[in-house]
PDB file of N, CA and C in Angstrom:
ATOM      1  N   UNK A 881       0.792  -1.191   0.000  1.00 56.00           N
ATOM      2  CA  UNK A 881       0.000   0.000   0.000  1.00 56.00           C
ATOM      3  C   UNK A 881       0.840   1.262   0.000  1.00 56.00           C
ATOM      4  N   UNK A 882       2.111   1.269   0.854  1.00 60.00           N
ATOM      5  CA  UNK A 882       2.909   2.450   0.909  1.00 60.00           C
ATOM      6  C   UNK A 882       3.444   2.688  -0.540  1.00 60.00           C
ATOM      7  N   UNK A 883       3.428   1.570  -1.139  1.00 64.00           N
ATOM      8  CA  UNK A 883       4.581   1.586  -2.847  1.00 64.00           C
ATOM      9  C   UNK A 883       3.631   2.479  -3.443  1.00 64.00           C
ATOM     10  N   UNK A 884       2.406   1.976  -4.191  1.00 62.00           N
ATOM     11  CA  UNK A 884       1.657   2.576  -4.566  1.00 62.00           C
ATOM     12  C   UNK A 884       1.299   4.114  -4.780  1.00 62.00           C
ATOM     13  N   UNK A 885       0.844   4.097  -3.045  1.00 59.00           N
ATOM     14  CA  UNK A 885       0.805   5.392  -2.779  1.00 59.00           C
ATOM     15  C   UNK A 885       2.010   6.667  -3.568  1.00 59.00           C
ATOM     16  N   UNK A 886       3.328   5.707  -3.250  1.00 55.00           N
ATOM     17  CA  UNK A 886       4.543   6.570  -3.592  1.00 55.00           C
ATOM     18  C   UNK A 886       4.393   6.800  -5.006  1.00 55.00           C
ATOM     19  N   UNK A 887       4.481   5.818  -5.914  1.00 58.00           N
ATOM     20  CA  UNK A 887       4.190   5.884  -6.921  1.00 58.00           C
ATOM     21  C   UNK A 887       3.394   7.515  -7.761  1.00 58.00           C
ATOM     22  N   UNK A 888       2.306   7.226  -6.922  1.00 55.00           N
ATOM     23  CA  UNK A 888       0.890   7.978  -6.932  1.00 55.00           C
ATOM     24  C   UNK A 888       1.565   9.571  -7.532  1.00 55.00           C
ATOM     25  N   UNK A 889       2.252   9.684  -5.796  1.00 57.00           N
ATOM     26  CA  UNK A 889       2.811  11.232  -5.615  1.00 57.00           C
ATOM     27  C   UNK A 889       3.956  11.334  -6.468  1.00 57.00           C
ATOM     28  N   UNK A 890       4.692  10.889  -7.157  1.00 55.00           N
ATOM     29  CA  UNK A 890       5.866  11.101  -8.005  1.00 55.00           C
ATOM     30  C   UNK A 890       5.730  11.223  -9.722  1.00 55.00           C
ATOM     31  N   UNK A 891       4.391  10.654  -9.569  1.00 51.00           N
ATOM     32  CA  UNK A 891       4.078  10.326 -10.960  1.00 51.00           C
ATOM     33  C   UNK A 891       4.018  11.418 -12.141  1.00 51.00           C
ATOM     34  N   UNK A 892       3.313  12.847 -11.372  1.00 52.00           N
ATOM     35  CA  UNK A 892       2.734  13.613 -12.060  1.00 52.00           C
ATOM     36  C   UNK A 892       4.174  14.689 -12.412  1.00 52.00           C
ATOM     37  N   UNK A 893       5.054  14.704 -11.425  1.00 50.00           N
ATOM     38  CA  UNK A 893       6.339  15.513 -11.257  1.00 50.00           C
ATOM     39  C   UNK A 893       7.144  14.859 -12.459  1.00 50.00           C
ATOM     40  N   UNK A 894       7.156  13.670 -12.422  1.00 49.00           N
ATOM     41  CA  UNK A 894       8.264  12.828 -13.537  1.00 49.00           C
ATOM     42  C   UNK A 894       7.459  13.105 -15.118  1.00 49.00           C
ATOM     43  N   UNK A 895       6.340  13.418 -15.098  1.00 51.00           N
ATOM     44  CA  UNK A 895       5.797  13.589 -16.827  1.00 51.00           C
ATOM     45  C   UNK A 895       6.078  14.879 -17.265  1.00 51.00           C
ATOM     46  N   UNK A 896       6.360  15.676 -16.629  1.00 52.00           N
ATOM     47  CA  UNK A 896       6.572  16.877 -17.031  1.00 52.00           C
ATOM     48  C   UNK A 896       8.296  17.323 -17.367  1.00 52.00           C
ATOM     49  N   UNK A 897       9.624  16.692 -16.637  1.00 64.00           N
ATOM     50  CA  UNK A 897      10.270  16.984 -16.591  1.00 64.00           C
ATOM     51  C   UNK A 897      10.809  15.459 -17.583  1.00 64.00           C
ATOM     52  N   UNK A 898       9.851  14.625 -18.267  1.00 80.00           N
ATOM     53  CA  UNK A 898      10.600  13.899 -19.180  1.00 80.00           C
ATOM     54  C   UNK A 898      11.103  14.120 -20.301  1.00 80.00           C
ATOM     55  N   UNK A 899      10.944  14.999 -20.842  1.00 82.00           N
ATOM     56  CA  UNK A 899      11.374  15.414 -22.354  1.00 82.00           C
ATOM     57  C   UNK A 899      12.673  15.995 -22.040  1.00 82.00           C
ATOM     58  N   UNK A 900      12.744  17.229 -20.667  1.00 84.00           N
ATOM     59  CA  UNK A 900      14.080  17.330 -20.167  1.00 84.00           C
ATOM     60  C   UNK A 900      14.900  16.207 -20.029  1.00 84.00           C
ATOM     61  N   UNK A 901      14.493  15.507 -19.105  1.00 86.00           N
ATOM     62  CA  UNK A 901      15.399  14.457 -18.685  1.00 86.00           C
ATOM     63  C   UNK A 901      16.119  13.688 -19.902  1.00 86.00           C
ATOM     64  N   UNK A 902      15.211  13.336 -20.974  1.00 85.00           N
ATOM     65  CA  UNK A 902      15.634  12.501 -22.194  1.00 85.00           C
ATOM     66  C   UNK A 902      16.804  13.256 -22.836  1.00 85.00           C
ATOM     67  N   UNK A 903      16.872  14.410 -23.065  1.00 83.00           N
ATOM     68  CA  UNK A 903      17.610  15.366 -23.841  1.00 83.00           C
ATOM     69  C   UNK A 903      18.871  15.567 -22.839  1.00 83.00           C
ATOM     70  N   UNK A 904      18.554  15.463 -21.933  1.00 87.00           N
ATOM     71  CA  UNK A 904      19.948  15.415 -20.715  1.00 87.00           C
ATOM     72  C   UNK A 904      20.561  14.224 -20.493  1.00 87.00           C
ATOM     73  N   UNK A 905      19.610  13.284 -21.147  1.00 88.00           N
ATOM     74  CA  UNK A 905      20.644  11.797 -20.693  1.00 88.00           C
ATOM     75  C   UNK A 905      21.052  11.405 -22.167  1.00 88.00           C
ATOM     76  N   UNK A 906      20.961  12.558 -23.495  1.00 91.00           N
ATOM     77  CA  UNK A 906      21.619  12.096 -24.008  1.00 91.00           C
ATOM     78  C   UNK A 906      22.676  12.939 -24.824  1.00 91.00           C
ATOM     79  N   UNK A 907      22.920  13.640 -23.880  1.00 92.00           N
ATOM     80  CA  UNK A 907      23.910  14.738 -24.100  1.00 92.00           C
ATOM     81  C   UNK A 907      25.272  14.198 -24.314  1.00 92.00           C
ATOM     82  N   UNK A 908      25.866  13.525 -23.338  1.00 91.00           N
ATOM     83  CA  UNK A 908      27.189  13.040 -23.535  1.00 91.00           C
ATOM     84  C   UNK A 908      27.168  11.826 -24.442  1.00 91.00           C
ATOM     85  N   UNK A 909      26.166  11.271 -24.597  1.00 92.00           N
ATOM     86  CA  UNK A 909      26.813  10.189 -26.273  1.00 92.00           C
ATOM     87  C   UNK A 909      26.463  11.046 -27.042  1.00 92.00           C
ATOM     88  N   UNK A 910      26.069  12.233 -27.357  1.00 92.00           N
ATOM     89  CA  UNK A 910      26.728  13.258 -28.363  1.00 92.00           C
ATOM     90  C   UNK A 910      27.745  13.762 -28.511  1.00 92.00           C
ATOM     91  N   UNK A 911      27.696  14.179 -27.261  1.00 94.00           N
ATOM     92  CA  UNK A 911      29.354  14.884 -26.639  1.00 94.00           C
ATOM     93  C   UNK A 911      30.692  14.332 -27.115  1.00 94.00           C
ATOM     94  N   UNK A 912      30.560  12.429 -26.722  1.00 94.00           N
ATOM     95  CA  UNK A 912      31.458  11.629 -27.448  1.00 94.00           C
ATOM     96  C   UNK A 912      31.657  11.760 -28.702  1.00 94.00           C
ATOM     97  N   UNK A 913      30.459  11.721 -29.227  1.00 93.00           N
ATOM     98  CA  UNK A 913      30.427  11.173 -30.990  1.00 93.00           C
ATOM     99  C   UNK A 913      31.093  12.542 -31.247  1.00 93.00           C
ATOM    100  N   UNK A 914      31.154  13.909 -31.175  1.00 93.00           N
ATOM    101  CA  UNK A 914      31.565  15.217 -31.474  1.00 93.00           C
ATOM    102  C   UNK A 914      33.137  14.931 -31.464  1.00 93.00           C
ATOM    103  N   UNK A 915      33.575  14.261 -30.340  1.00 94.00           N
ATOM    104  CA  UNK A 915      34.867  14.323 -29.806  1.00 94.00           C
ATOM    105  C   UNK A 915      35.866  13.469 -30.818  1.00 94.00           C
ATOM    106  N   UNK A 916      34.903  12.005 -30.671  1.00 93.00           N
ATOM    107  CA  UNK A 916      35.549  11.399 -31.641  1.00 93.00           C
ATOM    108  C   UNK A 916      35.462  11.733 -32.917  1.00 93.00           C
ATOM    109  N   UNK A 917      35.002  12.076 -33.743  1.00 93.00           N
ATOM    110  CA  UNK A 917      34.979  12.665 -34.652  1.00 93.00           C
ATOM    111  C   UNK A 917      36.288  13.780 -35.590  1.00 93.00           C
ATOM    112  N   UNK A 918      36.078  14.680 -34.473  1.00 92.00           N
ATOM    113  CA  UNK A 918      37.576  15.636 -34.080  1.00 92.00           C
ATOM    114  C   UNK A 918      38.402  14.973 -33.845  1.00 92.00           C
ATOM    115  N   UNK A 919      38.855  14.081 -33.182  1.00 94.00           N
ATOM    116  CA  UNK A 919      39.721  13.069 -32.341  1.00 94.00           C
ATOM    117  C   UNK A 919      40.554  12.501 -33.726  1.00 94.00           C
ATOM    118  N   UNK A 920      39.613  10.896 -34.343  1.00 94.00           N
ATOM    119  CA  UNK A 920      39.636  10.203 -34.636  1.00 94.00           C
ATOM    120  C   UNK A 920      39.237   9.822 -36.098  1.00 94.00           C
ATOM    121  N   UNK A 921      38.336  10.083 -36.202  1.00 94.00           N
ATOM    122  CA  UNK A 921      37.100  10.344 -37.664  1.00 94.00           C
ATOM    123  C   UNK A 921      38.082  11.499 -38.462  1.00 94.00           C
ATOM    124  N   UNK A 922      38.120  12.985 -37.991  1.00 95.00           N
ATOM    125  CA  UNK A 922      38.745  13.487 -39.480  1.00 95.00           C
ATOM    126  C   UNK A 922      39.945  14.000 -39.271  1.00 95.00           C
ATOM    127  N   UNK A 923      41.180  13.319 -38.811  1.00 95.00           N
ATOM    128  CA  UNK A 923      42.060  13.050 -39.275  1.00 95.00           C
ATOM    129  C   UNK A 923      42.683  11.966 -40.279  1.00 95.00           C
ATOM    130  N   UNK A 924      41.865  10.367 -40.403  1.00 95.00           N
ATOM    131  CA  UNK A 924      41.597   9.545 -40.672  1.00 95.00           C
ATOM    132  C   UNK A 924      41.497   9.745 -42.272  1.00 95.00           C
ATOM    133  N   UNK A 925      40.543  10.550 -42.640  1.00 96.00           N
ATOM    134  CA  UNK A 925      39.606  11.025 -43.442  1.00 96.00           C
ATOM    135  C   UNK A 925      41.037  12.031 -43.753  1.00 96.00           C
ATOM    136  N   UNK A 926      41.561  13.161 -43.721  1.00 96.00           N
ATOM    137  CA  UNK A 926      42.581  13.694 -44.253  1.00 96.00           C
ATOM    138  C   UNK A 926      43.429  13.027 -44.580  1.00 96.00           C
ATOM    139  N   UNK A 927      44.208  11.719 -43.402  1.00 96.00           N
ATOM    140  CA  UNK A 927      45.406  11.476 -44.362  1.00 96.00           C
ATOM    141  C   UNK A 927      44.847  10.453 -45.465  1.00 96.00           C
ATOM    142  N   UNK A 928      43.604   9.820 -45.686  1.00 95.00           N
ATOM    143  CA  UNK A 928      43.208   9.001 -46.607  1.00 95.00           C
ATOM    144  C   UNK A 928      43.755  10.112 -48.172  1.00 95.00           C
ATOM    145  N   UNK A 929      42.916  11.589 -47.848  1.00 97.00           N
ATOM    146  CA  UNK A 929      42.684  12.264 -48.585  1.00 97.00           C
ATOM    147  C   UNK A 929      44.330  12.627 -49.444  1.00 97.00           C
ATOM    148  N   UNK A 930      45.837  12.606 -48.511  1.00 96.00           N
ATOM    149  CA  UNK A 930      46.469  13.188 -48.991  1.00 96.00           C
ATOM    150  C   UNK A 930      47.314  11.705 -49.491  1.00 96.00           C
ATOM    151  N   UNK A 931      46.947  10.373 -48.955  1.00 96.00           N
ATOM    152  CA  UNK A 931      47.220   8.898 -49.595  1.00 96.00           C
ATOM    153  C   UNK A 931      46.961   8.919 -51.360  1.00 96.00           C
ATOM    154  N   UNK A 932      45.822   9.637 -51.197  1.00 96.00           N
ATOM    155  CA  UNK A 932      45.162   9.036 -52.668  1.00 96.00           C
ATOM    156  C   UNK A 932      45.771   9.992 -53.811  1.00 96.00           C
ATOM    157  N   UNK A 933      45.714  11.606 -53.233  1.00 96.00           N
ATOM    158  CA  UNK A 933      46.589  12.892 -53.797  1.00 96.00           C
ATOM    159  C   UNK A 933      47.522  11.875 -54.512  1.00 96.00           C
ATOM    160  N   UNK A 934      48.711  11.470 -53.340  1.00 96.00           N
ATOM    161  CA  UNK A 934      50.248  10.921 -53.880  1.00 96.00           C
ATOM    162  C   UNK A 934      49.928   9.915 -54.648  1.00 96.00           C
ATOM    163  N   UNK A 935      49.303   9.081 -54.402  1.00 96.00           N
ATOM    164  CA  UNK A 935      49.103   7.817 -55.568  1.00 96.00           C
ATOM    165  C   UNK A 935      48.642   8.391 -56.879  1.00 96.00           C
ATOM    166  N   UNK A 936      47.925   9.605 -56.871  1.00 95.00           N
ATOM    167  CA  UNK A 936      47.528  10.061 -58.129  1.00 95.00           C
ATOM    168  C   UNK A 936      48.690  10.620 -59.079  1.00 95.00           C
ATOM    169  N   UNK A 937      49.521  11.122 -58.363  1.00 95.00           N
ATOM    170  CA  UNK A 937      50.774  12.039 -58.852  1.00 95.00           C
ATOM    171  C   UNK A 937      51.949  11.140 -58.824  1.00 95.00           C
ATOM    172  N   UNK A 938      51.811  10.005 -59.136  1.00 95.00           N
ATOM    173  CA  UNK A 938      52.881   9.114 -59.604  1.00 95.00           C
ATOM    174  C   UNK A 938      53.242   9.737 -60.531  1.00 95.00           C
ATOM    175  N   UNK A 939      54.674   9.280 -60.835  1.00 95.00           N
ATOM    176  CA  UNK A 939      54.792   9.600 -62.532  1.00 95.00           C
ATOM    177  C   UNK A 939      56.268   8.833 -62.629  1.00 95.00           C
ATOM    178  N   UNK A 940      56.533   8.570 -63.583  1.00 96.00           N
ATOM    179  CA  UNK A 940      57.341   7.446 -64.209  1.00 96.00           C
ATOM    180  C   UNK A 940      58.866   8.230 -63.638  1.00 96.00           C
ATOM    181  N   UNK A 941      59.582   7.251 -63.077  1.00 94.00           N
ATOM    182  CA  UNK A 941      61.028   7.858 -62.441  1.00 94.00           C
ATOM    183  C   UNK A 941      61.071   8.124 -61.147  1.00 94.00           C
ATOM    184  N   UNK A 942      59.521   8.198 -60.638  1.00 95.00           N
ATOM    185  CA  UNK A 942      59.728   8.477 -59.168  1.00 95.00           C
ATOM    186  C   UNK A 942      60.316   7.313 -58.224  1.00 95.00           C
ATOM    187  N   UNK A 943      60.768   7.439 -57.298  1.00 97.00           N
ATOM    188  CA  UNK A 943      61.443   6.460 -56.344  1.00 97.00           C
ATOM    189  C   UNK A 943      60.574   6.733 -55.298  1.00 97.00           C
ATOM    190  N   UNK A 944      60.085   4.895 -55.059  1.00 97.00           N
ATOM    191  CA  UNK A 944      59.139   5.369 -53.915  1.00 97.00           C
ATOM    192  C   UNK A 944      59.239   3.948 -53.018  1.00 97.00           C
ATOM    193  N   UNK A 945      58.952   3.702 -51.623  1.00 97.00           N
ATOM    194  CA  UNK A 945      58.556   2.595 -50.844  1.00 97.00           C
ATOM    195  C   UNK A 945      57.065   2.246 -51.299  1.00 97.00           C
ATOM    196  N   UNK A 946      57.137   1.003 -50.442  1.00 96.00           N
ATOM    197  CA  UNK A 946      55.850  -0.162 -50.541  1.00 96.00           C
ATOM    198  C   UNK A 946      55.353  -0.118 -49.430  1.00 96.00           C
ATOM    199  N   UNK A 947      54.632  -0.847 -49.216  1.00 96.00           N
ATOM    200  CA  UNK A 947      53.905  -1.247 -47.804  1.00 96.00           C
ATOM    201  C   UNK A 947      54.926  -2.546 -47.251  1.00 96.00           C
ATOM    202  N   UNK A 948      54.947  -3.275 -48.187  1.00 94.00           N
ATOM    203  CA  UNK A 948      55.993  -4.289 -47.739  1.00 94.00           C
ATOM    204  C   UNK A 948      57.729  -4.019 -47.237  1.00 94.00           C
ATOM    205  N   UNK A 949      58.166  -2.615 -47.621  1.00 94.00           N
ATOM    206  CA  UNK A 949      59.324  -2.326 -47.607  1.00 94.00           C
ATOM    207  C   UNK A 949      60.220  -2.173 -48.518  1.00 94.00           C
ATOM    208  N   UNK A 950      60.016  -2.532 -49.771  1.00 96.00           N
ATOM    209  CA  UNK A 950      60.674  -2.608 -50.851  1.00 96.00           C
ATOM    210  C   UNK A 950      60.730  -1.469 -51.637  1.00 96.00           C
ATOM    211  N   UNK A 951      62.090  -0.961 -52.179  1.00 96.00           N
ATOM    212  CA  UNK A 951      62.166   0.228 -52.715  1.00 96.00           C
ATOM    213  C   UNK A 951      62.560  -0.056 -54.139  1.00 96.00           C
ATOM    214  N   UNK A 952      62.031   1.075 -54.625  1.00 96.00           N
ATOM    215  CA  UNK A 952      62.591   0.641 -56.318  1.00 96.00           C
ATOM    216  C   UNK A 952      61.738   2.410 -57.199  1.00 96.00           C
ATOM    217  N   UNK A 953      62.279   2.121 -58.190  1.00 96.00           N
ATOM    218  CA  UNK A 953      62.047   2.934 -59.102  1.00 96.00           C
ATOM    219  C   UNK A 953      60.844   2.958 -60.092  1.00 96.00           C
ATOM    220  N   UNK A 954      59.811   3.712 -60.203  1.00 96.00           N
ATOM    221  CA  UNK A 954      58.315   3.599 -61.053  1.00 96.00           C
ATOM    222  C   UNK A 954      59.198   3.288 -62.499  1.00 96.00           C
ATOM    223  N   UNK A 955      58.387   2.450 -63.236  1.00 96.00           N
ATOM    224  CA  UNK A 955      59.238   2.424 -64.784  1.00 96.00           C
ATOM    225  C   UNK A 955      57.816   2.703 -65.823  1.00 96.00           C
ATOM    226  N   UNK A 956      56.620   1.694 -65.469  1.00 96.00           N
ATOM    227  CA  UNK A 956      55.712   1.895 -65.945  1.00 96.00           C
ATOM    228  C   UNK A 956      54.220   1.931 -64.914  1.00 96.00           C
ATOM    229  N   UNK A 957      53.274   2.973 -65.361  1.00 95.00           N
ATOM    230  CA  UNK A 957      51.921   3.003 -64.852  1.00 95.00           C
ATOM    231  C   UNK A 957      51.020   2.721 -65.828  1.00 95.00           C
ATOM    232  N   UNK A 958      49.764   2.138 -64.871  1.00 94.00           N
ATOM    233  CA  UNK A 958      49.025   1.468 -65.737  1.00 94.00           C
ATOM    234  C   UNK A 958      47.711   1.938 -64.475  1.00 94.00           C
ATOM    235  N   UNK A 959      46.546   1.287 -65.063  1.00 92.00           N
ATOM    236  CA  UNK A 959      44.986   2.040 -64.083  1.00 92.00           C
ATOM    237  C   UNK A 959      45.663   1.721 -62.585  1.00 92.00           C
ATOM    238  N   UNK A 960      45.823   0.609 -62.485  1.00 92.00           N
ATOM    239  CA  UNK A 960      45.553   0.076 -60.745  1.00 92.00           C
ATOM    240  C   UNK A 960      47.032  -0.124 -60.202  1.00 92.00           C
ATOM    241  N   UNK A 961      47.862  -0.664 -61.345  1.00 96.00           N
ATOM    242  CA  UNK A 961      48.866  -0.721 -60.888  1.00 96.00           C
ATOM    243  C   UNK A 961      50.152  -0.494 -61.662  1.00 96.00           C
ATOM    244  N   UNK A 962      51.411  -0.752 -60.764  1.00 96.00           N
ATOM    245  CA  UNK A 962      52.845   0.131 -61.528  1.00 96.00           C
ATOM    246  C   UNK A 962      54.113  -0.678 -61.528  1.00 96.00           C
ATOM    247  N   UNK A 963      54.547  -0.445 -62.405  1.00 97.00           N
ATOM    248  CA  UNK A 963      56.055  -0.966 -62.517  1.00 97.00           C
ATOM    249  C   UNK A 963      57.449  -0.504 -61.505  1.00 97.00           C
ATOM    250  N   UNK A 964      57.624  -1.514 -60.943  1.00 96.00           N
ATOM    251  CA  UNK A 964      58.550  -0.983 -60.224  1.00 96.00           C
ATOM    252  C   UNK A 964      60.311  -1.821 -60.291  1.00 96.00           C
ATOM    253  N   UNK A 965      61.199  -0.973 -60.585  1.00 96.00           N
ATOM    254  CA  UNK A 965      62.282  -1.324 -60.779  1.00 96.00           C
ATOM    255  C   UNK A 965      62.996  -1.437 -59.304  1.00 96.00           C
ATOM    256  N   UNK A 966      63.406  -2.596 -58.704  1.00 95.00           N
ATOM    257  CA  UNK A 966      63.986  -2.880 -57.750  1.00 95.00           C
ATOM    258  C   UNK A 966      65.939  -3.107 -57.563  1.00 95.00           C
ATOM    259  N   UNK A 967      66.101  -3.650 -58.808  1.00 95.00           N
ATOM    260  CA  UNK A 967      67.502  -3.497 -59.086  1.00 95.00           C
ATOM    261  C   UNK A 967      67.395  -3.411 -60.517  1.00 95.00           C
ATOM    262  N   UNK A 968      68.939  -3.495 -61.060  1.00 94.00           N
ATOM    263  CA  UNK A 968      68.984  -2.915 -62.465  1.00 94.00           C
ATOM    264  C   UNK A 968      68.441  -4.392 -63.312  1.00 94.00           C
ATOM    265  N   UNK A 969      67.649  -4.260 -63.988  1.00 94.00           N
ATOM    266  CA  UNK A 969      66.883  -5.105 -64.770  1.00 94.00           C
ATOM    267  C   UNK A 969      66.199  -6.355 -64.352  1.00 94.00           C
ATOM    268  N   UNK A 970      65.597  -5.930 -63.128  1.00 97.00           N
ATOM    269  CA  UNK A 970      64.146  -6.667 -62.255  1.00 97.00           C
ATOM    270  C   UNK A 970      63.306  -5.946 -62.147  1.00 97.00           C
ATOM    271  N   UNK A 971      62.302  -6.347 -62.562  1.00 97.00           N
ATOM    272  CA  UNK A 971      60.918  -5.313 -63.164  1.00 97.00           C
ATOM    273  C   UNK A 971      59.697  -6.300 -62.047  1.00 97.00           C
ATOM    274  N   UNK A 972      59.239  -5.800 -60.577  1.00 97.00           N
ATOM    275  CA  UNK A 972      57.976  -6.218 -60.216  1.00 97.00           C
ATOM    276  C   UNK A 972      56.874  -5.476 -60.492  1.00 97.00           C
ATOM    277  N   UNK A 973      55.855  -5.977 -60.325  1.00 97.00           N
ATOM    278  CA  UNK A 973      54.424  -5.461 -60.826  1.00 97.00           C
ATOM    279  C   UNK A 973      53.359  -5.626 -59.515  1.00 97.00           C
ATOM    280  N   UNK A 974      52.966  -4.093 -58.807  1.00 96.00           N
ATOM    281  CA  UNK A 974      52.405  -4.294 -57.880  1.00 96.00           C
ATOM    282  C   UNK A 974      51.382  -3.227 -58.348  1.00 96.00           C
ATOM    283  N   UNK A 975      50.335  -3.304 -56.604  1.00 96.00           N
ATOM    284  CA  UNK A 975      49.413  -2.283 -56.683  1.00 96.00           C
ATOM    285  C   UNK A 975      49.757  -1.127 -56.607  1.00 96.00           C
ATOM    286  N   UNK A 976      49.433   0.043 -56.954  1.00 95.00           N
ATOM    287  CA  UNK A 976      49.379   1.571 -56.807  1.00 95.00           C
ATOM    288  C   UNK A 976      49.313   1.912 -55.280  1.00 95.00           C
ATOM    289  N   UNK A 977      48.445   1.005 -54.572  1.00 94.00           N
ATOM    290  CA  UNK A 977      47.953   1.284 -53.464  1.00 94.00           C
ATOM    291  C   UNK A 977      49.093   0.979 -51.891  1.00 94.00           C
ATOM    292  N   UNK A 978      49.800  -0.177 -52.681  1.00 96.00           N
ATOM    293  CA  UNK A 978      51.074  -0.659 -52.203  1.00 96.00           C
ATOM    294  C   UNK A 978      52.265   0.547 -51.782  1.00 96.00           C
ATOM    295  N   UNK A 979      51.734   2.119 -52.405  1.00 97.00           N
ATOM    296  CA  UNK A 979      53.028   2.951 -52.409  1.00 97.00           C
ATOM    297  C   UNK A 979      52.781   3.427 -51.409  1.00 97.00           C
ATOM    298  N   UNK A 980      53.181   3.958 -50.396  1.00 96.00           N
ATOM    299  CA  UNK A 980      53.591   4.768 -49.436  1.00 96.00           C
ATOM    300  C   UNK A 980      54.398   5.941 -48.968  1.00 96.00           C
ATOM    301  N   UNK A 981      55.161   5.513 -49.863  1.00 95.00           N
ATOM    302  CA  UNK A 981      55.817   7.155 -49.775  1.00 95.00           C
ATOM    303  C   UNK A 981      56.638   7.550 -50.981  1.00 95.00           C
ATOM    304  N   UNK A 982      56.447   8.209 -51.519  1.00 96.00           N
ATOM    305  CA  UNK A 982      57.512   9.285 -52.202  1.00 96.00           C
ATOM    306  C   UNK A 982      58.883   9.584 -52.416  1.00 96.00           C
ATOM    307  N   UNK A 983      60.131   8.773 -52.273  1.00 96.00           N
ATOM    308  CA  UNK A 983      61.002   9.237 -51.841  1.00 96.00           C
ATOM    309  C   UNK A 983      62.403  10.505 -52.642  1.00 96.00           C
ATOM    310  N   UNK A 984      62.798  10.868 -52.086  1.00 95.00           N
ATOM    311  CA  UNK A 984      63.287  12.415 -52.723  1.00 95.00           C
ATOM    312  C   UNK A 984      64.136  11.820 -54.159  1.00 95.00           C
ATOM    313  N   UNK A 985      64.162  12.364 -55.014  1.00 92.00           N
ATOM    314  CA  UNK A 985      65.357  11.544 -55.813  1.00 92.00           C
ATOM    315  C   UNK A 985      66.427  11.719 -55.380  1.00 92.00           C
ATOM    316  N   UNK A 986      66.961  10.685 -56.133  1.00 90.00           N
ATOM    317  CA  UNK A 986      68.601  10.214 -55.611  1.00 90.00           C
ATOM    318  C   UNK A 986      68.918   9.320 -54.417  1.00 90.00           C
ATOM    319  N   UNK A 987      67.810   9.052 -54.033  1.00 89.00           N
ATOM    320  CA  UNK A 987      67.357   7.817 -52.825  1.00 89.00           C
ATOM    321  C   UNK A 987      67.915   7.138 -52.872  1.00 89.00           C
ATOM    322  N   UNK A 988      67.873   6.241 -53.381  1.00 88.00           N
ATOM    323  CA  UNK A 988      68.205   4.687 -53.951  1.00 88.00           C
ATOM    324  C   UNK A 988      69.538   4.760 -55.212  1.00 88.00           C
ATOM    325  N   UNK A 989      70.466   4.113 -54.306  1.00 79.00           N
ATOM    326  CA  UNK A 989      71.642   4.351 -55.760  1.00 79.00           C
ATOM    327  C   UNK A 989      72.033   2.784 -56.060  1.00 79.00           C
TER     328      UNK A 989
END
């Protein structure tokens, strides 16, 4: 009988302040998602952006690394993927996506 009762008296106080309450309890998993975002999300998203730049601006002669480690010289490009000269007259054939970095000429002697 006491539950009830309690019930009774709390009931009318809690309908009014629910739309508050909802919007307040879900403030901080916004808060997060904002953070990460800034954080995590668009930096992510930039260096994708400046990955794809360099893969676009290949061009025949450049000296560049792999993902695997292997260095060598662009000889030929093609849609997806590129020629890469590793020593003097060994020609592998990998992905575009495989490049990683750029390296200055005169790198590799």
């Amino acid at each position: 009988m006491f539950i009830s009762s309690a019930f009774a008296q709390t009931a009318p106080a809690a309908a009014g302040g629910d739309m508050q309450s909802s919007l307040m309890s879900m403030l901080p998993l916004v808060l997060m998602f904002v953070v990460l975002y800034f954080v995590m999300i668009r930096p992510q998203m930039k260096k994708q952006k400046e990955h794809r730049a360099m893969i676009e601006a290949l061009a025949k002669g450049d000296e560049v690394a792999t993902v695997g480690g292997m260095l060598g010289k662009v000889t030929k490009l093609g849609e997806g993927y590129l020629t890469l000269e590793v020593a003097s007259g060994v020609e592998v054939q990998i992905q575009r996506s495989a490049v990683v970095l750029v390296l200055p000429k005169g790198s590799i002697k």
